XYZ file of C-alpha atoms in Angstrom:
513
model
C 0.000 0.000 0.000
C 2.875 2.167 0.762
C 4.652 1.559 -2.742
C 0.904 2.520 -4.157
C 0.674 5.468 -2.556
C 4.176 6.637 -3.232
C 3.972 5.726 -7.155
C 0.678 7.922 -7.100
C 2.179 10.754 -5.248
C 5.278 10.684 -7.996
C 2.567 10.471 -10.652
C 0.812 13.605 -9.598
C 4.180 15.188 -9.415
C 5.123 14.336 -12.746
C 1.427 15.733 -14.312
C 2.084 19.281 -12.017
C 5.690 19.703 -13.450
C 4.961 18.917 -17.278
C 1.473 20.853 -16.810
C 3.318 23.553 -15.244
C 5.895 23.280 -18.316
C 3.493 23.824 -21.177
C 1.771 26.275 -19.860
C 5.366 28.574 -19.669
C 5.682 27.713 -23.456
C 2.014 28.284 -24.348
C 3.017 32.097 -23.042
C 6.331 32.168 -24.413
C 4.875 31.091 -27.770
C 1.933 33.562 -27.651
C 3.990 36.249 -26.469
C 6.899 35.739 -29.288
C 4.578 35.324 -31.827
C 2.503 38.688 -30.757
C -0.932 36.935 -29.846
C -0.488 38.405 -26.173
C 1.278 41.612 -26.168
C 2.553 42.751 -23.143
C 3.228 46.384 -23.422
C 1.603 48.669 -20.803
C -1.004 49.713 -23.286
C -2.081 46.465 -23.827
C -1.537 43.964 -21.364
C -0.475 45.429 -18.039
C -0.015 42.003 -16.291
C 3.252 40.742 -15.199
C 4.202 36.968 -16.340
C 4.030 35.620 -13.041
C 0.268 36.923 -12.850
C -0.343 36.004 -16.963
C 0.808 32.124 -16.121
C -1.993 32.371 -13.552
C -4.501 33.548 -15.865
C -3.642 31.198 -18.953
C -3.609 28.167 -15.993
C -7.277 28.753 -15.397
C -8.562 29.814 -18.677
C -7.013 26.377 -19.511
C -8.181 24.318 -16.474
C -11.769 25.832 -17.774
C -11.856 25.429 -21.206
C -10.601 21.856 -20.879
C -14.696 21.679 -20.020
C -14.795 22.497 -23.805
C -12.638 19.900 -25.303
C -14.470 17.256 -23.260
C -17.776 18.726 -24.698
C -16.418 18.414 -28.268
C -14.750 15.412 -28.023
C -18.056 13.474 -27.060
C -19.988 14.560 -29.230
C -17.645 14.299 -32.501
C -16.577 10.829 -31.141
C -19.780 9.223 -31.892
C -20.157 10.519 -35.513
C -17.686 7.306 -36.198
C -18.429 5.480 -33.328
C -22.194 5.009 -34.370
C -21.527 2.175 -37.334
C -19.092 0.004 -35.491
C -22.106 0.090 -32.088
C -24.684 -0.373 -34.859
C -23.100 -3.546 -36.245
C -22.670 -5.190 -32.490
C -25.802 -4.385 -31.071
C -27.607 -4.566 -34.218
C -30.493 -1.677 -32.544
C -33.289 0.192 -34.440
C -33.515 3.420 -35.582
C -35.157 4.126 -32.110
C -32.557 3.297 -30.115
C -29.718 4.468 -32.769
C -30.946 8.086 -32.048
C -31.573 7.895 -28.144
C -28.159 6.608 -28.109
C -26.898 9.806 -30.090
C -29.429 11.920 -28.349
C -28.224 10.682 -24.268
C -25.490 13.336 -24.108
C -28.522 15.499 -24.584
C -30.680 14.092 -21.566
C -27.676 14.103 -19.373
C -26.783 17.623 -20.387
C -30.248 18.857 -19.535
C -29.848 17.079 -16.240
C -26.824 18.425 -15.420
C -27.495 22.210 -16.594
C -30.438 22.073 -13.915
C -27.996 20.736 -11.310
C -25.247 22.981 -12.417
C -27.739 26.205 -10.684
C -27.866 24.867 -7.457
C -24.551 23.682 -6.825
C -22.987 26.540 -8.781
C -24.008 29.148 -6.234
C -24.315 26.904 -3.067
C -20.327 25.102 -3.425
C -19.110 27.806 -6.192
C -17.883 27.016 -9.424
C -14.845 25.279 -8.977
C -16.794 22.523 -7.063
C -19.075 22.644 -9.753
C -15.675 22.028 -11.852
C -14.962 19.331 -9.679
C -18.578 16.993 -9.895
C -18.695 17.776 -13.866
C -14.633 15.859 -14.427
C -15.691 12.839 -11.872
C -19.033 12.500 -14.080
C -16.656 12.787 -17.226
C -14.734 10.032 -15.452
C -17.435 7.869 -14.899
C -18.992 7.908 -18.157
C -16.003 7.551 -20.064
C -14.826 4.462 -18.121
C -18.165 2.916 -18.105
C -18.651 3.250 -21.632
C -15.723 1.858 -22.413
C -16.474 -1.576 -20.320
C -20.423 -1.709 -21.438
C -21.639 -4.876 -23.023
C -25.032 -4.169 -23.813
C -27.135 -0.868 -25.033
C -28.747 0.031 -22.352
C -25.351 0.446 -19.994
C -23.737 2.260 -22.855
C -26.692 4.878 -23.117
C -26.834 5.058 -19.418
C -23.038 5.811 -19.216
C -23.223 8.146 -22.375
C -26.244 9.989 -20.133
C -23.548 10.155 -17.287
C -20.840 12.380 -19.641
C -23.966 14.459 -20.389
C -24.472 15.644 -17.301
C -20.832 16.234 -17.168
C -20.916 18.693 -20.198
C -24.514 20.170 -18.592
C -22.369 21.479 -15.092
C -19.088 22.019 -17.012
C -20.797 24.156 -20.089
C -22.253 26.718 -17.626
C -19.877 26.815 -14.704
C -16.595 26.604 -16.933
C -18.051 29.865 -18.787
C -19.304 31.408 -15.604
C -15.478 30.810 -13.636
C -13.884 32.429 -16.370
C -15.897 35.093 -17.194
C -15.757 35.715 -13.483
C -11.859 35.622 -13.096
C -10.515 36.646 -15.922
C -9.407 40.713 -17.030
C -11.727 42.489 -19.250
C -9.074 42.800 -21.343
C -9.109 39.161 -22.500
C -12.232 38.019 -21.183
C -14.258 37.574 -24.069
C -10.740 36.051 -25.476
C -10.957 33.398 -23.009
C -15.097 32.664 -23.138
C -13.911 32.100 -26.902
C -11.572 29.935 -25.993
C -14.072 27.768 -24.897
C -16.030 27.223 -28.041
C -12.852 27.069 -29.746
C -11.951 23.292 -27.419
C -15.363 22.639 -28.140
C -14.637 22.587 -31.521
C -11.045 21.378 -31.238
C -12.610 18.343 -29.433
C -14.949 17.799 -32.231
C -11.769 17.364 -34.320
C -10.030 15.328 -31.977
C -12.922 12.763 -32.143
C -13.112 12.911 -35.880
C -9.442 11.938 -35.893
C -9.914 9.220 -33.326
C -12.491 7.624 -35.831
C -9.978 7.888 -38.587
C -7.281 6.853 -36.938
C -9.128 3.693 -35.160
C -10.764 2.153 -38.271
C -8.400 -0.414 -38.909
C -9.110 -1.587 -35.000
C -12.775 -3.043 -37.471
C -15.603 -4.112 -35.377
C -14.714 -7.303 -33.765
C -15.599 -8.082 -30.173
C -12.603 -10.658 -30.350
C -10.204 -7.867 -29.480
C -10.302 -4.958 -28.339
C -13.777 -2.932 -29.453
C -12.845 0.485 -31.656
C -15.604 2.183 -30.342
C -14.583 1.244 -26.314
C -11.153 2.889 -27.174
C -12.557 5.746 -28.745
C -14.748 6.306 -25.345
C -12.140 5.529 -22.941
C -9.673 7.917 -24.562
C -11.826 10.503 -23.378
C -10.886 9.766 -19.781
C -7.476 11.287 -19.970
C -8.511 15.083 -20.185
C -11.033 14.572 -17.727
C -8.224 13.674 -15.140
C -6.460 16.545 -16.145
C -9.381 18.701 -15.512
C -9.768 17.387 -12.103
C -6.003 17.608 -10.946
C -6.031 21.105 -12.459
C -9.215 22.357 -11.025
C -8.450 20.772 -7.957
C -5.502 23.151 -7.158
C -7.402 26.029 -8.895
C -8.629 28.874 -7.023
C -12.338 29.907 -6.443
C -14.192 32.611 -8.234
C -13.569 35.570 -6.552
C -17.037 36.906 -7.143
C -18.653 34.000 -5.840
C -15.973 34.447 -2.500
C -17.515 37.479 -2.428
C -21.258 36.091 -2.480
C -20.250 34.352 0.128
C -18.942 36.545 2.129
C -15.981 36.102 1.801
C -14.085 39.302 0.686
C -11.106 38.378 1.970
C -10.048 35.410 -0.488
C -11.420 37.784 -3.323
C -8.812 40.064 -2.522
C -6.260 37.148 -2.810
C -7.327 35.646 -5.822
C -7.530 39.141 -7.347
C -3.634 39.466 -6.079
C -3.005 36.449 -7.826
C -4.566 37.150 -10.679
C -3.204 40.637 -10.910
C 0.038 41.126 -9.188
C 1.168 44.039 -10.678
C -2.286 46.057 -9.402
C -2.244 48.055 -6.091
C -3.759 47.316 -3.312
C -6.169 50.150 -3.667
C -7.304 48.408 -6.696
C -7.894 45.097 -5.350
C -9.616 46.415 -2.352
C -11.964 49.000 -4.853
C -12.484 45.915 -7.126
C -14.142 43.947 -4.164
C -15.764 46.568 -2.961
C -17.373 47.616 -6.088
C -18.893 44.018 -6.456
C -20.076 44.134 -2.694
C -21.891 47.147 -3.618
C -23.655 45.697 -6.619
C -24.621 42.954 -4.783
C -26.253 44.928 -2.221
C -27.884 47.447 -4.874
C -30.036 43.638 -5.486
C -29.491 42.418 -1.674
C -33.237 42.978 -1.290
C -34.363 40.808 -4.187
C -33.998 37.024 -3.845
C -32.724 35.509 -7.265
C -35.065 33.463 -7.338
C -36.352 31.955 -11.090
C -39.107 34.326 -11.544
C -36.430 36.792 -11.414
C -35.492 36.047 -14.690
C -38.753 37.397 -16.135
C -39.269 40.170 -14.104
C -39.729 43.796 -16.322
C -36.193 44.686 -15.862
C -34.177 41.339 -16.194
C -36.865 39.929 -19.125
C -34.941 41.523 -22.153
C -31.663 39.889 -21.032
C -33.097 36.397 -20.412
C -35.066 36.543 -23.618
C -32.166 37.763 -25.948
C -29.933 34.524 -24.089
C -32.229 32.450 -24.862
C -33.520 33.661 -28.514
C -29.023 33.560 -29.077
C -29.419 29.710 -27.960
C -32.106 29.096 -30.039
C -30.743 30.345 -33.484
C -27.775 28.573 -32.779
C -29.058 24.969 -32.844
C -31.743 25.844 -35.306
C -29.057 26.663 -37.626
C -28.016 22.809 -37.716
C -24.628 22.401 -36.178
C -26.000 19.739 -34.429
C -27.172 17.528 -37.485
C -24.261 18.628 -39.274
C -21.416 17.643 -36.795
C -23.429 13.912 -35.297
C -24.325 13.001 -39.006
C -21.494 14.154 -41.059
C -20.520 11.174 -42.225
C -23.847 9.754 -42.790
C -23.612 13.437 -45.066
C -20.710 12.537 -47.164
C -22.524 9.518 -47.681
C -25.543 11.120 -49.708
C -22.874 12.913 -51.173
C -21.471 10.195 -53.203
C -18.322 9.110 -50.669
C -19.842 5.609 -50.537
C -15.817 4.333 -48.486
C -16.187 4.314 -44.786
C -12.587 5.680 -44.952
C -13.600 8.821 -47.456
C -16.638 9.204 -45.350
C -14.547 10.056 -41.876
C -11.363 12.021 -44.095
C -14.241 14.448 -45.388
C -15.334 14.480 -42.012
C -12.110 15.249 -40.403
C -11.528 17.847 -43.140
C -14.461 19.708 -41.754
C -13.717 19.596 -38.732
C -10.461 21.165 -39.251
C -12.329 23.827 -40.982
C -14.245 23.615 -37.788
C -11.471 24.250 -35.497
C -9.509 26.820 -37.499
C -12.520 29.139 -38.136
C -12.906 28.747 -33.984
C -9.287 29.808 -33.002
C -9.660 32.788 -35.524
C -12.475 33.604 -33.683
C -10.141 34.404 -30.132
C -8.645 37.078 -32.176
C -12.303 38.561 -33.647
C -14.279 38.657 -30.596
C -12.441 41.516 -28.780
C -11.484 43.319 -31.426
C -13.870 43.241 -33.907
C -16.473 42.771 -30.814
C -19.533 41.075 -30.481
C -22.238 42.729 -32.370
C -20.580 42.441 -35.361
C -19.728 39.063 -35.477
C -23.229 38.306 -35.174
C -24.573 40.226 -37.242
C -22.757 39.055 -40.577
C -22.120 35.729 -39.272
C -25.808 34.594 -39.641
C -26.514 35.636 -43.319
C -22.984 33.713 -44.066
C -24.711 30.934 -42.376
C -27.485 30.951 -44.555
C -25.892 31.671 -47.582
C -23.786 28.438 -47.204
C -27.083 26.257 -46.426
C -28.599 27.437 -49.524
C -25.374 26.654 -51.222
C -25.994 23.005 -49.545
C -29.394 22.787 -50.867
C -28.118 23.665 -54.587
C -25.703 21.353 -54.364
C -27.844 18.610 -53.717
C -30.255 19.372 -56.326
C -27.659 19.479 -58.735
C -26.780 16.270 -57.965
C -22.881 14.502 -58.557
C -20.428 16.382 -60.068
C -20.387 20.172 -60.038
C -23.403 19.633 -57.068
C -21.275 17.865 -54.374
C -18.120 19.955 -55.284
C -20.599 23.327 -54.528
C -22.044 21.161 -51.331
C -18.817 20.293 -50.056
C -17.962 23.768 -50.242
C -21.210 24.980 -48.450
C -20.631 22.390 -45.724
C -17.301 23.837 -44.871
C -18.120 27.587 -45.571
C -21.223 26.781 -43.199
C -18.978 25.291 -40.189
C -16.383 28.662 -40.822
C -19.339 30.850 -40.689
C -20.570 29.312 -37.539
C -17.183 28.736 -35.885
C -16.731 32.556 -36.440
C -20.087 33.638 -34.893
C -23.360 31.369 -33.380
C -20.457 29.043 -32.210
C -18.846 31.123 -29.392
C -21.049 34.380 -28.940
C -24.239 32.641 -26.942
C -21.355 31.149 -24.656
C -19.443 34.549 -24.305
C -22.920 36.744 -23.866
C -24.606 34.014 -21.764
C -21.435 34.487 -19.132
C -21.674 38.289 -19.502
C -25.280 39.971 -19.432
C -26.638 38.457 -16.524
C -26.383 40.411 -13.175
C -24.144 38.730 -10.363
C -26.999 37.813 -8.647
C -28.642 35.752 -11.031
C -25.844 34.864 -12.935
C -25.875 31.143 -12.379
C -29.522 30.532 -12.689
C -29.810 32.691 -15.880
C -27.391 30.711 -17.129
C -28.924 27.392 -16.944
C -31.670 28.573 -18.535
C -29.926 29.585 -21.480
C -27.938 26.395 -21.359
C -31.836 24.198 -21.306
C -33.016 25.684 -24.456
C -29.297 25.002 -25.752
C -29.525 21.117 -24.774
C -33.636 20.952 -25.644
C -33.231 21.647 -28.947
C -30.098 19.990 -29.533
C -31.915 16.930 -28.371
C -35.110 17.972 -30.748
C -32.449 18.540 -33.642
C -29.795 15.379 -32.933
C -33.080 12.724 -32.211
C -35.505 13.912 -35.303
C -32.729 14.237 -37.676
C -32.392 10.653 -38.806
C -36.612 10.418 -38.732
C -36.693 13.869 -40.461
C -34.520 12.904 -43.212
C -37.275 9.759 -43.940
C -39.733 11.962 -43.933
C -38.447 15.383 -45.768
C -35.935 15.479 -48.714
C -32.442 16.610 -47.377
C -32.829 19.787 -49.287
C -35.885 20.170 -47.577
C -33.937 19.948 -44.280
C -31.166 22.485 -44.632
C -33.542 24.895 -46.278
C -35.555 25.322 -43.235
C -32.413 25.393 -41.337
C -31.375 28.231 -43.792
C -34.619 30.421 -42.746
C -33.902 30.263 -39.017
C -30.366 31.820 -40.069
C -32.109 34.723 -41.635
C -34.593 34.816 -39.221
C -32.146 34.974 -36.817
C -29.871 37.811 -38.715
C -32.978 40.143 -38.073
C -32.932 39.462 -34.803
C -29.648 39.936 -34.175
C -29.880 43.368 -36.177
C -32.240 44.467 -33.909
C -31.257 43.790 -30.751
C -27.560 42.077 -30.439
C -25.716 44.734 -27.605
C -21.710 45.179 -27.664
C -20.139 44.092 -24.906
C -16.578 44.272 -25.510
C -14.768 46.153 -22.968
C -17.300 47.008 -20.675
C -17.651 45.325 -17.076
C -19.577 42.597 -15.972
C -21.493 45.073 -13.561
C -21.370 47.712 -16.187
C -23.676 45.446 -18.844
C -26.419 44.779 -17.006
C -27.270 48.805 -17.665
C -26.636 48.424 -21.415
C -30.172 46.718 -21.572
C -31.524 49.703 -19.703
C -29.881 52.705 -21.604
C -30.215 54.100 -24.936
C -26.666 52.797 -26.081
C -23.291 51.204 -25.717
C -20.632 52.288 -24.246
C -18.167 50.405 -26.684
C -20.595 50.615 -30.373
C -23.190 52.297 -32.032
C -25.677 49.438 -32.459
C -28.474 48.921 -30.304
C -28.885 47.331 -27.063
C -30.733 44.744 -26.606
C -34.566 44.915 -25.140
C -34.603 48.501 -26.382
C-alpha cells in the first residue's frame, strides 16, 4: 500500500511539473509570436500573474474539449455500435441523443450547486461525471449500460458548459475576457476534431468483439482530459465573485492578487468593494427563477435564450453527429472517405474557432453576429443547390457549403451565446440565468440530434437544410435588432446596457430597447 501510494504521489508530481511546463511555453509562444502583447497599453499584467490567468482559462476550457470530443466521437463510433448491437432506428438516435438528456440534467444541477459550493466545485462533480462515463462506456456490453453511461458524460458537459463559462468570465481581465469565453467554443470545436481523428485513426481496429472494441477505445480515450481537468481544477482557485457572495471578501482580494500582481492594493480592495456594492444594490431581491422574467431582467433572459435558439436551429447539431452519414448522400460511398471528409471539416471547424479568439475583442460582439448569420445561410442554400444538382459540379458546390457553413458558424453562433450568456446576466442571477440559457441550448439539440435521422425519412435533405437556412435569416434580423456590444465594458457595467439608450463600446443597439 505504501509503494501505491508513493507511485501515485510521484505520478501527480510528474502531471504538475509537465502541466506547469506547457503552460510557460504556451506564453512564451503567444507572447513571441505577438498573440499576447505585453506592453503597458495592452496587457499590463506581469508573467508571473499572466501564467496564472492562462492556468485557469485552460483548467476551464478543458470543459470544452471534453464537450467536443463526445460529441464528434460518436459521428464514427455510431456504425461500429450499430453492427454489435444490431439496434433500431429508435434506439440508434436515443443513443446519439443521451449526451442530450444528461446535459439537460446536469445544466439544472449545475444552478444549485454553482451558487451553493461555487464554481470550482461545480468544476470538480462535472470531471468525476466525465470520469465515470467515459470508463463505463468503455467496459459496457449491452445498449442500455452504454446509453446510461453516455447519459452520465452528459451531465458532465450540462455542469461544465455553464460553470466553466461562468469561472472564467468571473476571473478573468476584461481585457481578454471575451478572449478566453472564446476559448471555450474554440476546445469545443477542437474536441470535435479530436474525435473525428480518433475515428480515422481507429478504423483499422474493425468491429470485432474478439479484441479490443474500436468504439470502447474511442470512449475511454476521453478519460485522460477529464483527469487533467480534475487535478487542475483541484488546485485552482475559487471565483472571486462568488468568494464574495459568500462573504468572503477576503479570499477575493487574494485571488484578485493572484490574478493581478502588478495592481495596487487600492485596486484590489476597490475591485471587491465595487462588487459588494452591486450585490447589495439587489441584496433585497432574492434571485429566485421568476427573477429572470421580471420587467427589468426579461430583455436579457429573452435575448440569451432567442441567441441559444438560433444557434441549434441553424443545424450544427445535425451537421457535426451526421457528417458522415452526409458525405454519404454525397457520393463518398468508403467508410474511410466518409470520416477524411469528415475530419476535413472539422479542421475547418477548429480553425474558423481559433480565428475567432482574435475577432471577438477586437472586432467585438455585435458584429460578429450580425454578418455571421446571413454567411450561415448563404452556405445552407449553397448546400441545398448542391444537392439538387446532384454529382459532379453539385457535391463539389455542397462540399464547399458544408465547410463555408462550419467557418461561418465557428466565427459567430459558435462562441457568442457562450461569451454573452457568461456576460449579461447580473451577479446575482448569474448562475440561474445561465442554466436557462444552457436548457433551451440542450432541448433543442436533443429535438435537432433525435428527429434528424426520422426527419430525413420523412423530408428530402434539401428540404432539411432549407428550413435550417430560414432560421439563419430569421435569426440575422434578430440579431440586427437587438444584439448589444459588450466588448470592454464590465460585468457590472452590462447589465445597464439593456436599460440605456446605447453602448458604451458601439453604435448598435442594445438589446430589449
Amino acid at each position: 500500500m505504501e509503494t501505491l501510494k508513493r507511485s501515485m504521489l510521484s505520478f501527480l508530481h510528474m502531471i504538475k511539473h509537465y502541466w506547469g511546463l506547457a503552460i510557460n511555453h504556451t506564453i512564451q509562444g503567444c507572447v513571441s509570436s505577438g498573440w499576447l502583447e505585453t506592453s503597458a497599453y495592452t496587457f499590463p499584467w506581469s508573467l508571473k500573474g499572466l501564467r496564472m490567468i492562462i492556468l485557469l482559462a485552460c483548467i476551464a476550457v478543458l470543459c470544452g474539449l471534453l464537450y467536443g470530443y463526445n460529441e464528434g466521437v460518436i459521428a464514427g463510433a455510431y456504425e461500429p455500435i450499430k453492427a454489435e448491437f444490431e439496434f433500431s432506428a429508435y434506439w440508434g438516435g436515443l443513443l446519439v441523443a443521451s449526451l442530450s438528456i444528461g446535459g439537460l440534467i446536469g445544466a439544472y444541477l449545475s444552478a444549485y450547486l454553482s451558487d451553493k459550493f461555487g464554481r470550482r466545485s461545480t468544476v470538480i462533480i462535472a470531471a468525476l461525471f466525465f470520469i465515470t462515463g467515459a470508463v463505463l462506456s468503455s467496459v459496457a456490453q449491452d445498449l442500455f449500460i452504454l446509453t446510461f453511461a453516455r447519459s452520465l458524460i452528459g451531465m458532465g458537459i450540462g455542469l461544465s458548459s455553464m460553470a466553466g463559462p461562468q469561472y472564467v468570465s468571473e476571473i478573468a481581465p476584461r481585457k481578454i475576457r471575451g478572449r478566453m469565453l472564446g476559448a471555450f467554443q474554440f476546445m469545443i470545436s477542437f474536441g470535435v476534431l479530436i474525435g473525428y481523428l480518433s475515428n480515422l485513426i481507429t478504423l483499422d481496429l474493425g468491429y470485432s468483439a474478439e479484441a479490443i472494441n474500436r468504439w470502447q477505445f474511442m470512449f475511454l480515450l476521453s478519460a485522460i482530459p477529464a483527469a487533467f481537468l480534475l487535478f487542475g481544477i483541484w488546485s485552482a482557485p475559487e471565483s472571486p465573485r462568488w468568494l464574495v457572495m459568500a462573504k468572503r471578501s477576503a479570499e477575493a482580494e487574494a485571488v484578485f492578487e493572484k490574478i493581478e500582481p502588478t495592481r495596487s492594493v487600492a485596486w484590489v480592495k476597490g475591485n471587491v468593494k465595487r462588487i459588494e456594492e452591486d450585490l447589495a444594490e439587489v441584496a433585497d431581491q432574492k434571485g429566485g427563477w421568476l427573477d429572470l422574467i421580471n420587467p427589468r431582467n426579461r430583455p436579457i433572459t429573452s435575448f440569451c435564450v432567442f441567441t441559444f435558439l438560433f444557434q441549434q436551429l441553424s443545424g450544427i447539431n445535425a451537421v457535426i453527429l451526421y457528417a458522415p452519414e452526409l458525405f454519404g448522400d454525397l457520393g463518398f460511398s468508403e467508410e474511410a472517405s466518409r470520416l477524411s471528409a469528415t475530419v476535413g471539416l472539422g479542421a475547418a471547424l477548429a480553425l474558423a474557432a481559433a480565428a475567432s479568439l482574435l475577432l471577438i475583442d477586437r472586432v467585438g460582439r455585435r458584429p460578429l453576429m450580425v454578418y455571421g448569420l446571413p454567411a450561415c445561410a448563404l452556405s445552407q442554400f449553397l448546400i441545398v443547390g448542391g444537392f439538387l444538382m446532384g454529382d459532379g459540379i453539385g457535391t463539389a458546390l455542397s462540399v464547399s457549403g458544408l465547410c463555408l457553413y462550419v467557418t461561418s458558424y465557428s466565427l459567430s453562433m459558435g462562441p457568442l451565446p457562450w461569451v454573452y450568456m457568461s456576460e449579461v446576466f447580473p451577479n446575482y442571477l448569474r448562475a440561474k440565468g445561465m442554466v436557462v440559457a444552457v436548457t433551451v441550448n440542450w432541448v433543442f439539440t436533443f429535438l435537432v440530434v433525435f428527429g434528424f435521422p426520422k426527419l430525413n425519412q420523412l423530408f428530402t435533405i434539401t428540404e432539411i437544410f432549407l428550413f435550417f437556412a430560414i432560421c439563419c435569416c430569421i435569426g440575422t434580423v434578430y440579431a440586427i435588432r437587438r444584439a448589444p456590444e459588450t466588448k470592454g465594458v464590465s460585468l457590472e457595467d452590462i447589465y445597464e446596457l439593456f436599460h440605456k439608450g446605447g453602448s458604451k463600446t458601439a453604435e448598435g443597439p442594445v438589446a430589449g430597447e
